[in-house]
Amino acid sequence: MNAIMNFMRRNYKVLLVVAALSVALWSFIPRGNKNDPEKDKLLLELLAFVINKGHYAPKDIDDNFSKIVYKDYLTALDPSKRFFLQSDIDEFSKYETLVDDAIRNKDLTFFDLTYNRLMQRMEESKAYYKDILAKPFDYNVDESFNIDYDKMPYAKSTAELKEKWRKQIKLSTLSSLSDRLKLQEDKAKGIKEEPVADEESDDTEPAPKTTAADEAPKTFEQLEKETRENSLKSLNEYFGFIKDLNREDYFSVFVNTIAETFDPHTSYFAPEDKDKFDMSISGKFDGIGARLQKKNDFTEITELISGGPAWRGKELEPGDVVLKVGQGKEEPVDVVGMRIDDVVKKIKGPKGTEVRLTVKKVDGSMKVISIIRDVVEIEETYAKSSIVKKDGKLYGVIYLPKFYIDFENKDSRDAAKDVALEIDRLKKQGIQGLVFDVRDNGGGSLRTVVDIAGLFIDQGPIVQVKSTGKNKEVLPDNDSKVQWDGPLVVMVNNFSASASEILAAAIQDYKRGVIIGSKQSYGKGTVQNVIDLNQFVRNSATGDLGALKTTTQKFYRINGGSTQLKGVASDVEMPDKYTYIEVGERDSENAMPWDKIDPANYNVWDRQPNFEKAIANSKKRVAQSQQFRLIDENAQWLGKRKDENDYSLNIDKFRKEQENIKAENKKYKAIGEYKTNLEFTSLPYETAQMEKDEVLKEKRKRWHESLAKDAYVEEALNVLSDLQDSGSKPTVNLKKREKLVKS
């Protein structure tokens, strides 16, 4: 742990250097209001300055840089090319090589031009879709629409743009109409509609209540009208969301495009985005514990977070509409029509303070609900475990969604402490092998991953980190205690990134456990620091400037290789739906390159005699598995389908195409119906909690059901079985037994 803290102290100098050099900026004290050009200019200046001084590999801000920003920014503003005209692009084009000059000179001309033009085009487009949806479509016309927006040209005229809108909307309504016609035809044939199943569970949506009018067959004209009405409602909601965005939001898009041109993980956080980032990395926040959703001008409660103040109070309910928000004894503020981000700001607040919500209940009654804010923990963020018996042996499964930590409070829970605790609980149940699942885990704290990897080895290096112009630093586990020394499998997929890759790489290099999953993990081999931009400007009247997350270091495996781009290759490669689709860091245009450095000194784990045999056996099983063969066939089909962008807008041809796709899809239906016949259960402490918490009980039920259908988890358990040394049991290193966590 001392090594980690020393490392953090040494590298804090990166921030101190930036802070020291920023004295020159302190003399610039802007004045302004919310949409303040002076604040925008200051952000441009700070962005260029901080990245130039703090980024691992800063790029020259020149004409080539300008061209990349120009292209990506316009794509971000209008990705489907349904707002700007070619004449707009022609007008913008003179700035293609001038964005670098605009950054240096703090010139907002290009941004102002694009922002004002976008607002104009969006306002004009409202009339387009309303006019298009006012009359029926002719689905007998033989025409088509290509949805490859990258290759699609901008419309040359307003008439051409309206035609593009017409085809886009027609494709959407045609898809909906086809579904409605199929449903009605199936009913006439006595074929019942298949329930809509959650992809991760067996739970199905309850069938909606139907009336006699609903049961009666509808004419084509009635169904066609319904699809247009639904499309109109959706577009109205979309433009309602657009209306909530202000100039600051669009300027954040511009600033972020500049930042991400350096690399995909350098980005600007507006103040509210910084709060969301802090919440995501710690898994908690101060508030009432409710999830909100905007519906037209109203803010609706969609979910209460289990264990939070609102959940404990039992007065606020999903479906309640928030009309007013009051702080303590202050006069409540009307929030109808307010941006949802602004409503959230008013509801959240420091622990121990009171907020009063005036809500309209589902039954139409009005009620004022007083809630005392508290720390709310987002349960989905945290590690969870389960036990399962297979072939007479008991195994444990730990799922870690992210490497969370509270940087403000070292005594708070973090991923390393929680994982160590779950391992301890699993050992008390007598498990003989452990599956550690970091699939879809995008990373998190560097400190916690070093601590977690250390739970599985005696002691030694975990990861190497390098800053520009400095010697590498080795981050070790110096504690000889091993929290778990039995058979270990680490599960990864294409979206296991950053800290997940550090863990998988360390376990693989030590040959401590078997890595199974996708061909390779995500491929993010860089470290970011979040720099508060407010520290560089004193006495500013601009308000909160937000923060910049910038890449300051690269990390390397202890064998010297980088996970950048290449990720971690699984010991046992298992097909999935993304096998033939480029995803991950290698799919990013501005990604940093792969390289390598000298390896660290480490000793391979020598207490797993069946290691190579277990890998070989697993590869054979995967190759012979009918389920994995089917998954691979489906992946090949999806790989081909991703390039098919042309859709007929003729109803007969469209329905024929969809029938062919559905027929092909039926071949792969068995993938979702697969069952392992294994039973996963919670540990005793959690079973007791579920007796008092129905929400937690339902969440665990869904998770256990998804595990029981997961062929990847089943194979992980098979590998654990192969890793068992005949006749031996995992041992527990009793050295420093009282020390549960290495940090």
Short mmCIF file of N, CA, C and O in Angstrom, two decimals, residues 499-550:
data_model
loop_
_atom_site.label_atom_id
_atom_site.label_comp_id
_atom_site.label_asym_id
_atom_site.label_seq_id
_atom_site.Cartn_x
_atom_site.Cartn_y
_atom_site.Cartn_z
N ALA A 499 -8.65 -1.04 -15.99
CA ALA A 499 -8.30 -1.77 -14.77
C ALA A 499 -8.62 -3.26 -14.88
O ALA A 499 -7.91 -4.10 -14.34
N SER A 500 -9.70 -3.60 -15.60
CA SER A 500 -10.03 -5.02 -15.82
C SER A 500 -8.90 -5.72 -16.57
O SER A 500 -8.58 -6.88 -16.31
N GLU A 501 -8.29 -4.98 -17.50
CA GLU A 501 -7.21 -5.56 -18.29
C GLU A 501 -5.92 -5.66 -17.48
O GLU A 501 -5.12 -6.58 -17.68
N ILE A 502 -5.71 -4.73 -16.55
CA ILE A 502 -4.56 -4.83 -15.65
C ILE A 502 -4.68 -6.11 -14.82
O ILE A 502 -3.71 -6.87 -14.66
N LEU A 503 -5.87 -6.34 -14.28
CA LEU A 503 -6.10 -7.54 -13.46
C LEU A 503 -5.90 -8.80 -14.29
O LEU A 503 -5.15 -9.71 -13.89
N ALA A 504 -6.56 -8.87 -15.45
CA ALA A 504 -6.47 -10.08 -16.29
C ALA A 504 -5.03 -10.33 -16.74
O ALA A 504 -4.56 -11.47 -16.75
N ALA A 505 -4.31 -9.25 -17.10
CA ALA A 505 -2.93 -9.39 -17.56
C ALA A 505 -2.03 -9.91 -16.45
O ALA A 505 -1.18 -10.78 -16.67
N ALA A 506 -2.20 -9.37 -15.23
CA ALA A 506 -1.37 -9.81 -14.11
C ALA A 506 -1.63 -11.27 -13.78
O ALA A 506 -0.70 -12.06 -13.58
N ILE A 507 -2.90 -11.66 -13.73
CA ILE A 507 -3.26 -13.05 -13.44
C ILE A 507 -2.70 -13.97 -14.53
O ILE A 507 -2.20 -15.07 -14.25
N GLN A 508 -2.73 -13.50 -15.77
CA GLN A 508 -2.23 -14.31 -16.89
C GLN A 508 -0.71 -14.41 -16.87
O GLN A 508 -0.14 -15.50 -17.06
N ASP A 509 -0.02 -13.30 -16.62
CA ASP A 509 1.44 -13.32 -16.61
C ASP A 509 1.99 -14.19 -15.48
O ASP A 509 3.01 -14.87 -15.64
N TYR A 510 1.33 -14.18 -14.35
CA TYR A 510 1.75 -15.03 -13.24
C TYR A 510 1.31 -16.48 -13.42
O TYR A 510 1.72 -17.36 -12.66
N LYS A 511 0.46 -16.72 -14.43
CA LYS A 511 -0.18 -18.03 -14.60
C LYS A 511 -0.91 -18.43 -13.32
O LYS A 511 -0.97 -19.59 -12.94
N ARG A 512 -1.49 -17.40 -12.71
CA ARG A 512 -2.20 -17.61 -11.45
C ARG A 512 -3.60 -18.17 -11.69
O ARG A 512 -4.16 -18.88 -10.85
N GLY A 513 -4.18 -17.85 -12.82
CA GLY A 513 -5.51 -18.33 -13.14
C GLY A 513 -5.68 -18.37 -14.65
O GLY A 513 -4.82 -17.91 -15.41
N VAL A 514 -6.80 -18.90 -15.09
CA VAL A 514 -7.08 -19.02 -16.52
C VAL A 514 -8.01 -17.88 -16.95
O VAL A 514 -9.03 -17.63 -16.31
N ILE A 515 -7.64 -17.19 -18.03
CA ILE A 515 -8.46 -16.11 -18.57
C ILE A 515 -9.31 -16.68 -19.69
O ILE A 515 -8.79 -17.24 -20.66
N ILE A 516 -10.62 -16.56 -19.57
CA ILE A 516 -11.51 -17.07 -20.62
C ILE A 516 -12.45 -15.96 -21.07
O ILE A 516 -12.79 -15.06 -20.30
N GLY A 517 -12.86 -16.03 -22.34
CA GLY A 517 -13.81 -15.04 -22.85
C GLY A 517 -13.55 -14.69 -24.30
O GLY A 517 -13.14 -15.53 -25.10
N SER A 518 -13.79 -13.42 -24.65
CA SER A 518 -13.63 -12.95 -26.02
C SER A 518 -12.19 -13.13 -26.50
O SER A 518 -11.28 -13.34 -25.70
N LYS A 519 -12.01 -13.01 -27.81
CA LYS A 519 -10.66 -13.15 -28.38
C LYS A 519 -9.69 -12.22 -27.68
O LYS A 519 -8.55 -12.59 -27.38
N GLN A 520 -10.12 -11.00 -27.41
CA GLN A 520 -9.30 -10.06 -26.65
C GLN A 520 -10.20 -9.10 -25.90
O GLN A 520 -11.38 -8.95 -26.23
N SER A 521 -9.64 -8.45 -24.90
CA SER A 521 -10.39 -7.44 -24.15
C SER A 521 -10.36 -6.12 -24.92
O SER A 521 -9.88 -6.04 -26.05
N TYR A 522 -10.85 -5.06 -24.31
CA TYR A 522 -11.11 -3.79 -25.00
C TYR A 522 -9.87 -3.16 -25.63
O TYR A 522 -9.91 -2.67 -26.76
N GLY A 523 -8.77 -3.12 -24.88
CA GLY A 523 -7.54 -2.55 -25.42
C GLY A 523 -7.25 -1.13 -24.98
O GLY A 523 -6.65 -0.36 -25.72
N LYS A 524 -7.64 -0.78 -23.75
CA LYS A 524 -7.34 0.56 -23.21
C LYS A 524 -6.16 0.42 -22.25
O LYS A 524 -6.30 -0.12 -21.17
N GLY A 525 -5.01 0.94 -22.67
CA GLY A 525 -3.80 0.82 -21.86
C GLY A 525 -3.29 2.15 -21.37
O GLY A 525 -2.08 2.36 -21.26
N THR A 526 -4.21 3.07 -21.06
CA THR A 526 -3.80 4.41 -20.63
C THR A 526 -4.43 4.76 -19.29
O THR A 526 -5.45 4.21 -18.89
N VAL A 527 -3.78 5.72 -18.61
CA VAL A 527 -4.24 6.18 -17.29
C VAL A 527 -4.64 7.65 -17.41
O VAL A 527 -3.93 8.44 -18.04
N GLN A 528 -5.77 8.01 -16.81
CA GLN A 528 -6.24 9.39 -16.86
C GLN A 528 -6.26 10.01 -15.46
O GLN A 528 -6.49 9.32 -14.47
N ASN A 529 -6.02 11.31 -15.42
CA ASN A 529 -6.22 12.10 -14.21
C ASN A 529 -7.32 13.12 -14.47
O ASN A 529 -7.40 13.67 -15.58
N VAL A 530 -8.15 13.36 -13.47
CA VAL A 530 -9.19 14.39 -13.59
C VAL A 530 -8.67 15.66 -12.94
O VAL A 530 -8.35 15.68 -11.76
N ILE A 531 -8.58 16.73 -13.74
CA ILE A 531 -8.00 17.99 -13.28
C ILE A 531 -9.09 19.04 -13.17
O ILE A 531 -9.77 19.35 -14.15
N ASP A 532 -9.27 19.56 -11.98
CA ASP A 532 -10.27 20.61 -11.73
C ASP A 532 -9.79 21.91 -12.37
O ASP A 532 -8.75 22.45 -11.98
N LEU A 533 -10.53 22.41 -13.33
CA LEU A 533 -10.10 23.62 -14.04
C LEU A 533 -10.26 24.88 -13.20
O LEU A 533 -9.65 25.91 -13.51
N ASN A 534 -11.05 24.81 -12.15
CA ASN A 534 -11.27 25.99 -11.31
C ASN A 534 -10.01 26.40 -10.56
O ASN A 534 -9.88 27.56 -10.15
N GLN A 535 -9.08 25.46 -10.38
CA GLN A 535 -7.87 25.77 -9.61
C GLN A 535 -6.96 26.75 -10.35
O GLN A 535 -6.08 27.35 -9.75
N PHE A 536 -7.18 26.94 -11.65
CA PHE A 536 -6.28 27.78 -12.42
C PHE A 536 -6.73 29.23 -12.52
O PHE A 536 -6.01 30.06 -13.05
N VAL A 537 -7.93 29.53 -12.06
CA VAL A 537 -8.45 30.89 -12.17
C VAL A 537 -8.99 31.33 -10.83
O VAL A 537 -9.83 30.66 -10.24
N ARG A 538 -8.52 32.45 -10.33
CA ARG A 538 -9.00 32.93 -9.03
C ARG A 538 -9.95 34.11 -9.23
O ARG A 538 -9.87 34.85 -10.20
N ASN A 539 -10.86 34.24 -8.28
CA ASN A 539 -11.83 35.34 -8.28
C ASN A 539 -12.62 35.41 -9.58
O ASN A 539 -12.94 36.48 -10.08
N SER A 540 -12.92 34.23 -10.15
CA SER A 540 -13.65 34.21 -11.41
C SER A 540 -15.15 34.37 -11.17
O SER A 540 -15.71 33.77 -10.27
N ALA A 541 -15.77 35.20 -12.00
CA ALA A 541 -17.22 35.38 -11.91
C ALA A 541 -17.95 34.47 -12.89
O ALA A 541 -19.16 34.60 -13.08
N THR A 542 -17.21 33.57 -13.52
CA THR A 542 -17.83 32.71 -14.53
C THR A 542 -18.54 31.51 -13.92
O THR A 542 -19.25 30.79 -14.61
N GLY A 543 -18.32 31.26 -12.64
CA GLY A 543 -18.91 30.07 -12.03
C GLY A 543 -18.04 28.86 -12.24
O GLY A 543 -16.87 28.95 -12.62
N ASP A 544 -18.61 27.69 -12.01
CA ASP A 544 -17.87 26.43 -12.09
C ASP A 544 -17.44 26.17 -13.53
O ASP A 544 -18.26 26.15 -14.45
N LEU A 545 -16.14 25.94 -13.73
CA LEU A 545 -15.60 25.70 -15.07
C LEU A 545 -15.56 24.22 -15.44
O LEU A 545 -15.25 23.87 -16.57
N GLY A 546 -15.85 23.35 -14.48
CA GLY A 546 -15.82 21.92 -14.77
C GLY A 546 -14.42 21.34 -14.60
O GLY A 546 -13.58 21.87 -13.87
N ALA A 547 -14.16 20.25 -15.29
CA ALA A 547 -12.88 19.54 -15.13
C ALA A 547 -12.46 18.93 -16.46
O ALA A 547 -13.27 18.78 -17.38
N LEU A 548 -11.18 18.58 -16.53
CA LEU A 548 -10.64 17.95 -17.72
C LEU A 548 -10.06 16.60 -17.33
O LEU A 548 -9.21 16.51 -16.45
N LYS A 549 -10.55 15.55 -17.97
CA LYS A 549 -9.97 14.22 -17.78
C LYS A 549 -8.96 14.01 -18.89
O LYS A 549 -9.32 13.96 -20.07
N THR A 550 -7.69 13.93 -18.53
CA THR A 550 -6.65 13.86 -19.55
C THR A 550 -5.73 12.66 -19.33
O THR A 550 -5.46 12.27 -18.19
#
